[in-house]
PDB file of C-alpha atoms in Angstrom:
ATOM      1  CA  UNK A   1     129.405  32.423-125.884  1.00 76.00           C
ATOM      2  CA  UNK A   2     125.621  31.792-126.359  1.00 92.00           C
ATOM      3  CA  UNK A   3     123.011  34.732-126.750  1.00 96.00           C
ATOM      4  CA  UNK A   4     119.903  34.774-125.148  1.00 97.00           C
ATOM      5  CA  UNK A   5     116.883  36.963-125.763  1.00 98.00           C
ATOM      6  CA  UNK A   6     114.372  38.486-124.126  1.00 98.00           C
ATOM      7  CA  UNK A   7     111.381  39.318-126.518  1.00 98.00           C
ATOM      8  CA  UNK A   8     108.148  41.158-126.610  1.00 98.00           C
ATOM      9  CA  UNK A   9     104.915  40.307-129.124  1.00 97.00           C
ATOM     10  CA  UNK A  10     101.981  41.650-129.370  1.00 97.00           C
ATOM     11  CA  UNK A  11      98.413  40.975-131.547  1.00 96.00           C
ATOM     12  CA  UNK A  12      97.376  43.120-134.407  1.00 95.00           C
ATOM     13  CA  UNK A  13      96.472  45.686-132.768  1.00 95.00           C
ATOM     14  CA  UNK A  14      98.814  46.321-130.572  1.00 95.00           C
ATOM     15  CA  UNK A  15      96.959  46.021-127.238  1.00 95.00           C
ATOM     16  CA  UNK A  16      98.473  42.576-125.624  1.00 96.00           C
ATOM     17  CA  UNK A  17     101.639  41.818-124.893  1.00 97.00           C
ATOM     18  CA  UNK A  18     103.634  38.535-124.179  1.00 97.00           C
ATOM     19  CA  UNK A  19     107.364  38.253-122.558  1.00 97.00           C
ATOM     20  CA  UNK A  20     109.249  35.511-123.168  1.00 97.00           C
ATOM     21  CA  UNK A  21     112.860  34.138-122.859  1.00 97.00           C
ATOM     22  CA  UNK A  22     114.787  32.343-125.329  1.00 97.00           C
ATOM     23  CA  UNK A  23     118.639  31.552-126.983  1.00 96.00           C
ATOM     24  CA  UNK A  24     117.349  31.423-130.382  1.00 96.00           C
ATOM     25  CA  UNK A  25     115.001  33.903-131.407  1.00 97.00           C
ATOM     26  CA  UNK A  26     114.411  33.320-134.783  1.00 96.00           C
ATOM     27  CA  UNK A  27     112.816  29.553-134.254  1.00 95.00           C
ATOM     28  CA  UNK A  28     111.146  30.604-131.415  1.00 95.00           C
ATOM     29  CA  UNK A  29     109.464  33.488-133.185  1.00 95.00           C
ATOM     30  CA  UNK A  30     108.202  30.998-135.882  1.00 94.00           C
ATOM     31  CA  UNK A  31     106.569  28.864-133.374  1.00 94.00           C
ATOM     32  CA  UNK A  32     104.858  32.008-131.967  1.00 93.00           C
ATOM     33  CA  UNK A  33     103.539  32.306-135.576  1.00 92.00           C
ATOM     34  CA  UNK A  34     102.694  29.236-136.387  1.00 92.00           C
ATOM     35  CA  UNK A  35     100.400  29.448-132.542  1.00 90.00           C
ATOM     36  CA  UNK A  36     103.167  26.655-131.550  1.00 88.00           C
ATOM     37  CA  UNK A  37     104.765  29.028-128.341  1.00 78.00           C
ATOM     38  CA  UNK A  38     102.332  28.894-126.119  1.00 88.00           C
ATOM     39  CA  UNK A  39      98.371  28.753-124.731  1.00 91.00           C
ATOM     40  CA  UNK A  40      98.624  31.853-124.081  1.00 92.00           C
ATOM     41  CA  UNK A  41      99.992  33.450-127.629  1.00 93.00           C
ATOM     42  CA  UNK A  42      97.733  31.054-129.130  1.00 91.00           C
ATOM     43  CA  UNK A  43      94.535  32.513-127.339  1.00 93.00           C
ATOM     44  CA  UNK A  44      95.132  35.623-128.241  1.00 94.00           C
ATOM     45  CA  UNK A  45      96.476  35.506-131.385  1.00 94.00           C
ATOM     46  CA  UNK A  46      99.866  37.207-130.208  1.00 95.00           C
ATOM     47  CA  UNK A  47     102.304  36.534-132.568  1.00 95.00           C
ATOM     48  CA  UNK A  48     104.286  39.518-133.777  1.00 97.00           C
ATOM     49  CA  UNK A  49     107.665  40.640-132.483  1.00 97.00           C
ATOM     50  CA  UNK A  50     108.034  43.837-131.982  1.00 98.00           C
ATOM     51  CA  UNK A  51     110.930  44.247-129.264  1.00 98.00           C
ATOM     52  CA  UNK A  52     114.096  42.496-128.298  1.00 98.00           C
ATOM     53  CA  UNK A  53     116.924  43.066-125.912  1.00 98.00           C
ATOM     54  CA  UNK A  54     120.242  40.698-126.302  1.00 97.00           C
ATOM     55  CA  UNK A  55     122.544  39.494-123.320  1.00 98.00           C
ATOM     56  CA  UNK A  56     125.546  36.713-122.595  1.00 97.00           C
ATOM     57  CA  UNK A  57     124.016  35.728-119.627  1.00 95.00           C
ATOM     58  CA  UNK A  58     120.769  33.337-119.528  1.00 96.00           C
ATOM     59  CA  UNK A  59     120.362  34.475-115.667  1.00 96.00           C
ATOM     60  CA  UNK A  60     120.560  37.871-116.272  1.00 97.00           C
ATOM     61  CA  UNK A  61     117.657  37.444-119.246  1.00 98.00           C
ATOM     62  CA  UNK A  62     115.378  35.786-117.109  1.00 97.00           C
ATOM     63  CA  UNK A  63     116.063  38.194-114.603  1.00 98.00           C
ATOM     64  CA  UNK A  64     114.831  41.083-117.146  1.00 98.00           C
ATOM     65  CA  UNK A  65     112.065  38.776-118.209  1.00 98.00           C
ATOM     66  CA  UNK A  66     110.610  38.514-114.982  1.00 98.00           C
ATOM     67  CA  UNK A  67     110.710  42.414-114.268  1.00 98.00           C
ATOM     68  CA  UNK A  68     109.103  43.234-117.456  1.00 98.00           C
ATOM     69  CA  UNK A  69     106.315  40.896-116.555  1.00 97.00           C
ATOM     70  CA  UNK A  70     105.923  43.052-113.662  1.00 97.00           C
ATOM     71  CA  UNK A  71     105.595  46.393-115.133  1.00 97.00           C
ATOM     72  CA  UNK A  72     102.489  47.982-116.075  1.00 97.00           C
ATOM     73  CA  UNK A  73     101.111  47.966-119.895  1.00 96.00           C
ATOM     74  CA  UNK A  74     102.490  51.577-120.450  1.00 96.00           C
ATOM     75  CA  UNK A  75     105.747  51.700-119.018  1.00 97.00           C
ATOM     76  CA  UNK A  76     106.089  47.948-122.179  1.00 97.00           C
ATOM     77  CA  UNK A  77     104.625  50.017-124.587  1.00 97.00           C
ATOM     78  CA  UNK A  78     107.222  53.341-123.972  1.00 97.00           C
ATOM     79  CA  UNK A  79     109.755  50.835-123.752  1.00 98.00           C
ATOM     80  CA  UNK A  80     108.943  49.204-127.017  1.00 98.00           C
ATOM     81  CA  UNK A  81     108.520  52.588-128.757  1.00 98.00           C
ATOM     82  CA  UNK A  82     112.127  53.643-127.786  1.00 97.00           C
ATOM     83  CA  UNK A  83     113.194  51.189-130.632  1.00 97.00           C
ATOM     84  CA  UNK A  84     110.123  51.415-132.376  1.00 98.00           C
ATOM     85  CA  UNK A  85     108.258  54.078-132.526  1.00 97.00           C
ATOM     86  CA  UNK A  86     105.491  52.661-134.598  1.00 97.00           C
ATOM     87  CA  UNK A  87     105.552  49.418-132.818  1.00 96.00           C
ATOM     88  CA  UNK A  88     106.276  47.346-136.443  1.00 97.00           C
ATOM     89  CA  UNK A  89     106.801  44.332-136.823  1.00 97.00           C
ATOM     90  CA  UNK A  90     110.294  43.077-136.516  1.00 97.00           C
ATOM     91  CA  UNK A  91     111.959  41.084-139.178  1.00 90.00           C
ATOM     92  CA  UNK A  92     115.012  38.819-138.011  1.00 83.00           C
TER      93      UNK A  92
END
């Protein structure tokens, strides 16, 4: 059975966010730090996990992924801050 992952990062300061899907989290995480994810990470210097949610099912990831995007910028932040309060960075 293969994991996927749907992930949050944010900047520095903890005021952007970026959603992405993936199966292997850790690699994809060091691209995001290295400003290898994406145009968008890269822009804006987003490159720090701070949330995570596990499933079996690649569809059902993406599914998640896509209503994340959707929801507004405090409703990811309360969300975040149910695992992590102080919105650290997450080591894997």
């Amino acid at each position: 059975m293969k994991l996927s992952y749907v992930y949050i990062l944010t900047n520095e300061y903890r005021t952007t966010f970026y959603i992405g899907v993936t199966s292997n989290l850790k690699n994809r995480s060091i691209q995001h730090f290295l400003g290898e994810g994406s145009e968008f990470t890269k822009k804006y210097n987003i490159k720090y996990l701070v949330y995570f949610e596990e499933f079996t099912d690649i569809k059902q990831a993406i599914l998640r992924e896509k209503q994340l995007k959707n929801w507004r910028h405090d409703w990811k932040i309360n969300l975040i801050k149910q695992q992590n309060p102080l919105l650290k960075t997450l080591d894997l």
